mmCIF file of C-alpha atoms in Angstrom:
data_model
loop_
_atom_site.group_PDB
_atom_site.id
_atom_site.type_symbol
_atom_site.label_atom_id
_atom_site.label_comp_id
_atom_site.label_asym_id
_atom_site.label_seq_id
_atom_site.Cartn_x
_atom_site.Cartn_y
_atom_site.Cartn_z
ATOM 1 C CA MET V 4 106.918 133.697 36.188
ATOM 2 C CA SER V 5 109.505 132.142 38.461
ATOM 3 C CA THR V 6 109.803 128.412 38.905
ATOM 4 C CA ILE V 7 108.732 128.679 42.544
ATOM 5 C CA ALA V 8 105.528 130.526 41.625
ATOM 6 C CA ILE V 9 104.730 127.997 38.895
ATOM 7 C CA ASN V 10 105.334 125.099 41.290
ATOM 8 C CA LEU V 11 103.184 126.731 43.990
ATOM 9 C CA LYS V 12 100.360 127.351 41.544
ATOM 10 C CA SER V 13 100.535 123.748 40.377
ATOM 11 C CA PHE V 14 100.645 122.489 43.980
ATOM 12 C CA TYR V 15 97.606 124.547 45.023
ATOM 13 C CA LYS V 16 95.715 123.406 41.952
ATOM 14 C CA GLN V 17 96.496 119.769 42.694
ATOM 15 C CA TYR V 18 95.873 120.109 46.482
ATOM 16 C CA PRO V 19 93.357 122.937 46.968
ATOM 17 C CA ILE V 20 92.974 122.259 50.704
ATOM 18 C CA PHE V 21 96.399 123.831 51.253
ATOM 19 C CA ARG V 22 95.139 127.231 50.091
ATOM 20 C CA GLY V 23 92.876 127.263 53.128
ATOM 21 C CA ILE V 24 95.485 125.800 55.455
ATOM 22 C CA LEU V 25 97.987 128.501 54.515
ATOM 23 C CA SER V 26 95.452 131.316 54.789
ATOM 24 C CA TYR V 27 94.217 130.097 58.197
ATOM 25 C CA ALA V 28 97.807 129.602 59.420
ATOM 26 C CA VAL V 29 98.328 133.332 58.830
ATOM 27 C CA ILE V 30 94.922 134.890 59.508
ATOM 28 C CA TRP V 31 94.006 133.191 62.786
ATOM 29 C CA PRO V 32 97.161 134.138 64.712
ATOM 30 C CA THR V 33 96.969 137.603 63.143
ATOM 31 C CA SER V 34 93.435 137.944 64.504
ATOM 32 C CA CYS V 35 94.621 136.830 67.920
ATOM 33 C CA ILE V 36 97.367 139.475 67.930
ATOM 34 C CA CYS V 37 94.871 142.128 66.738
ATOM 35 C CA GLN V 38 92.535 141.243 69.600
ATOM 36 C CA GLN V 39 95.411 141.460 72.066
ATOM 37 C CA THR V 40 96.319 144.868 70.633
ATOM 38 C CA PHE V 41 92.712 146.045 71.055
ATOM 39 C CA ALA V 42 92.960 144.843 74.672
ATOM 40 C CA GLY V 43 95.995 147.102 75.244
ATOM 41 C CA ARG V 44 98.868 144.681 74.832
ATOM 42 C CA THR V 45 102.025 145.596 72.946
ATOM 43 C CA TRP V 46 104.825 143.776 71.156
ATOM 44 C CA LYS V 47 106.578 143.255 74.502
ATOM 45 C CA ASP V 48 103.692 141.501 76.247
ATOM 46 C CA TYR V 49 101.753 139.713 73.500
ATOM 47 C CA ASP V 50 100.782 136.167 74.387
ATOM 48 C CA TRP V 51 102.706 134.486 71.574
ATOM 49 C CA ALA V 52 101.783 131.031 72.840
ATOM 50 C CA GLN V 53 98.118 131.921 72.407
ATOM 51 C CA ALA V 54 98.812 133.149 68.866
ATOM 52 C CA GLY V 55 100.603 129.865 68.206
ATOM 53 C CA ARG V 56 97.575 127.919 69.433
ATOM 54 C CA PHE V 57 95.358 129.964 67.113
ATOM 55 C CA CYS V 58 97.712 129.169 64.212
ATOM 56 C CA LEU V 59 97.713 125.469 65.038
ATOM 57 C CA TYR V 60 93.963 125.274 65.534
ATOM 58 C CA GLY V 61 93.102 127.396 62.498
ATOM 59 C CA SER V 62 95.400 125.600 60.081
ATOM 60 C CA CYS V 63 95.070 122.031 61.348
ATOM 61 C CA PHE V 64 91.398 121.943 62.331
ATOM 62 C CA VAL V 65 89.356 124.832 60.943
ATOM 63 C CA ALA V 66 90.767 124.875 57.414
ATOM 64 C CA PRO V 67 90.374 121.120 56.780
ATOM 65 C CA THR V 68 86.902 120.888 58.331
ATOM 66 C CA LEU V 69 85.700 123.982 56.499
ATOM 67 C CA TYR V 70 87.146 122.608 53.270
ATOM 68 C CA GLY V 71 85.235 119.362 53.862
ATOM 69 C CA TRP V 72 82.009 121.224 54.654
ATOM 70 C CA ILE V 73 82.267 123.399 51.545
ATOM 71 C CA ARG V 74 83.010 120.396 49.322
ATOM 72 C CA PHE V 75 80.134 118.439 50.887
ATOM 73 C CA SER V 76 77.661 121.309 50.582
ATOM 74 C CA SER V 77 78.713 121.880 46.965
ATOM 75 C CA TYR V 78 78.076 118.197 46.281
ATOM 76 C CA LEU V 79 74.603 118.349 47.865
ATOM 77 C CA TRP V 80 73.684 121.702 46.261
ATOM 78 C CA PRO V 81 75.829 122.124 43.145
ATOM 79 C CA ARG V 82 74.085 125.215 41.770
ATOM 80 C CA THR V 83 75.525 128.676 42.370
ATOM 81 C CA ASN V 84 72.379 130.778 42.361
ATOM 82 C CA LEU V 85 70.985 132.950 45.151
ATOM 83 C CA LYS V 86 68.409 130.405 46.355
ATOM 84 C CA THR V 87 71.034 127.662 46.690
ATOM 85 C CA ALA V 88 73.495 130.053 48.350
ATOM 86 C CA VAL V 89 70.922 131.100 50.956
ATOM 87 C CA THR V 90 70.007 127.442 51.546
ATOM 88 C CA LYS V 91 73.652 126.490 52.109
ATOM 89 C CA ALA V 92 74.249 129.471 54.384
ATOM 90 C CA LEU V 93 71.201 128.749 56.523
ATOM 91 C CA ILE V 94 71.946 125.039 56.785
ATOM 92 C CA GLU V 95 75.501 125.908 57.767
ATOM 93 C CA GLN V 96 74.128 127.980 60.652
ATOM 94 C CA VAL V 97 72.445 124.928 62.164
ATOM 95 C CA SER V 98 75.103 122.330 61.306
ATOM 96 C CA TYR V 99 78.714 123.323 60.691
ATOM 97 C CA GLY V 100 78.559 126.673 62.524
ATOM 98 C CA PRO V 101 77.468 125.378 65.939
ATOM 99 C CA ALA V 102 79.807 122.389 65.709
ATOM 100 C CA ALA V 103 82.721 124.675 64.794
ATOM 101 C CA MET V 104 82.034 126.974 67.762
ATOM 102 C CA VAL V 105 81.807 124.080 70.214
ATOM 103 C CA CYS V 106 85.032 122.638 68.820
ATOM 104 C CA PHE V 107 86.735 126.040 69.074
ATOM 105 C CA PHE V 108 86.026 126.626 72.755
ATOM 106 C CA PHE V 109 86.595 122.993 73.687
ATOM 107 C CA GLY V 110 89.693 122.506 71.531
ATOM 108 C CA MET V 111 91.376 125.768 72.477
ATOM 109 C CA SER V 112 90.836 125.011 76.156
ATOM 110 C CA LEU V 113 92.520 121.640 75.717
ATOM 111 C CA LEU V 114 95.382 123.274 73.795
ATOM 112 C CA GLU V 115 95.830 125.563 76.801
ATOM 113 C CA GLY V 116 96.306 122.486 78.974
ATOM 114 C CA ARG V 117 92.915 122.787 80.683
ATOM 115 C CA THR V 118 90.818 119.844 81.824
ATOM 116 C CA VAL V 119 87.916 118.335 79.898
ATOM 117 C CA GLU V 120 85.604 119.603 82.657
ATOM 118 C CA TYR V 121 86.933 123.143 82.227
ATOM 119 C CA ALA V 122 86.547 122.912 78.432
ATOM 120 C CA THR V 123 82.985 121.652 78.802
ATOM 121 C CA ASN V 124 82.099 124.520 81.127
ATOM 122 C CA GLU V 125 83.638 127.035 78.742
ATOM 123 C CA VAL V 126 81.458 125.710 75.934
ATOM 124 C CA LYS V 127 78.394 125.992 78.188
ATOM 125 C CA ASP V 128 79.266 129.581 79.148
ATOM 126 C CA LYS V 129 80.319 130.959 75.779
ATOM 127 C CA PHE V 130 78.542 129.017 73.061
ATOM 128 C CA LEU V 131 75.158 130.748 73.097
ATOM 129 C CA PRO V 132 76.421 134.366 73.232
ATOM 130 C CA THR V 133 78.915 133.609 70.444
ATOM 131 C CA TYR V 134 76.316 131.781 68.351
ATOM 132 C CA LYS V 135 73.894 134.714 68.620
ATOM 133 C CA VAL V 136 76.494 137.034 67.101
ATOM 134 C CA GLY V 137 77.514 134.466 64.480
ATOM 135 C CA VAL V 138 73.943 134.053 63.247
ATOM 136 C CA CYS V 139 73.886 137.780 62.491
ATOM 137 C CA VAL V 140 77.181 137.738 60.570
ATOM 138 C CA TRP V 141 77.838 134.459 58.799
ATOM 139 C CA PRO V 142 74.654 133.894 56.762
ATOM 140 C CA VAL V 143 75.307 137.084 54.795
ATOM 141 C CA LEU V 144 79.001 136.331 54.276
ATOM 142 C CA GLN V 145 78.333 132.736 53.315
ATOM 143 C CA THR V 146 75.519 133.674 50.927
ATOM 144 C CA ILE V 147 78.009 135.888 49.095
ATOM 145 C CA ASN V 148 80.538 133.061 49.226
ATOM 146 C CA PHE V 149 78.230 130.382 47.852
ATOM 147 C CA CYS V 150 76.709 132.660 45.230
ATOM 148 C CA PHE V 151 79.639 134.634 43.831
ATOM 149 C CA ILE V 152 82.949 133.011 44.823
ATOM 150 C CA SER V 153 84.364 130.105 42.820
ATOM 151 C CA GLU V 154 84.665 126.852 44.760
ATOM 152 C CA LYS V 155 88.465 126.886 44.726
ATOM 153 C CA ASN V 156 88.481 130.296 46.440
ATOM 154 C CA ARG V 157 85.718 129.689 48.986
ATOM 155 C CA VAL V 158 87.929 128.610 51.897
ATOM 156 C CA PRO V 159 90.399 131.504 51.391
ATOM 157 C CA TYR V 160 87.423 133.915 51.115
ATOM 158 C CA VAL V 161 86.041 132.646 54.420
ATOM 159 C CA SER V 162 89.478 132.902 55.999
ATOM 160 C CA VAL V 163 89.661 136.581 55.056
ATOM 161 C CA CYS V 164 86.137 137.117 56.422
ATOM 162 C CA SER V 165 87.153 135.304 59.553
ATOM 163 C CA LEU V 166 89.829 137.887 60.367
ATOM 164 C CA MET V 167 87.333 140.019 62.285
ATOM 165 C CA TRP V 168 85.331 136.998 63.446
ATOM 166 C CA THR V 169 88.440 135.428 64.932
ATOM 167 C CA CYS V 170 89.215 138.697 66.724
ATOM 168 C CA PHE V 171 85.756 138.303 68.258
ATOM 169 C CA LEU V 172 86.422 134.645 69.133
ATOM 170 C CA ALA V 173 89.731 135.635 70.752
ATOM 171 C CA TYR V 174 87.853 138.277 72.727
ATOM 172 C CA MET V 175 85.264 135.712 73.851
ATOM 173 C CA LYS V 176 88.078 133.324 74.799
ATOM 174 C CA GLN V 177 89.777 136.059 76.865
ATOM 175 C CA LEU V 178 86.613 136.851 78.827
ATOM 176 C CA GLU V 179 87.249 133.967 81.209
ATOM 177 C CA ILE V 180 90.828 135.064 81.818
ATOM 178 C CA LYS V 181 89.643 138.569 82.702
ATOM 179 C CA ARG V 182 86.950 137.157 85.013
ATOM 180 C CA GLN V 183 89.513 134.952 86.760
ATOM 181 C CA GLN V 184 91.897 137.891 87.235
ATOM 182 C CA GLN V 185 89.090 140.036 88.649
ATOM 183 C CA ALA V 186 87.973 137.243 91.000
ATOM 184 C CA GLU V 187 91.549 136.710 92.204
ATOM 185 C CA ALA V 188 91.999 140.447 92.787
ATOM 186 C CA ALA V 189 88.724 140.597 94.728
ATOM 187 C CA SER V 190 89.744 137.552 96.770
ATOM 188 C CA LEU V 191 93.086 139.145 97.627
ATOM 189 C CA ALA V 192 91.386 142.400 98.566
ATOM 190 C CA LEU V 193 89.073 140.554 100.958
ATOM 191 C CA LYS V 194 92.049 138.897 102.670
ATOM 192 C CA PHE V 195 93.581 142.278 103.506
#
């Protein structure tokens, strides 16, 4: 094994949070680009700034907070059986999950340079529809995570699961942009 690989393995063992930070730094902007591709964009017109915001938010906020939540939940419920896994997953759906969604819509709006009022309204508009979908997806994924995945691999596992989820979040985030464009087009049409 090369010296670099040995040093990386040692680094990740000593600082396991960086496994999640690296995986989120790659997966979240990848999800954003996938969502843009689904929406019909191409290499020439991707919103690279948006992908950069997803990278920044995923690596600097989501990964550390998720790491903290997983460590905290493992401290409170150290067993790795099905009952404990279901308990953790359900508690996550009423604690970390809602907080993470609120932070996503609010934080991404601020990263876009929007006002606090705009960010607050975006949370009000998008939280409940997003949460309803999340409640159908994440308990199953997190039960698998808490039951079968070793603690050191839980954040990277969730980051892989979040590839499709983040595509959905990017879609939800884009809904407002599409609504604004449609409203502007309708307003222009009325003027003529």
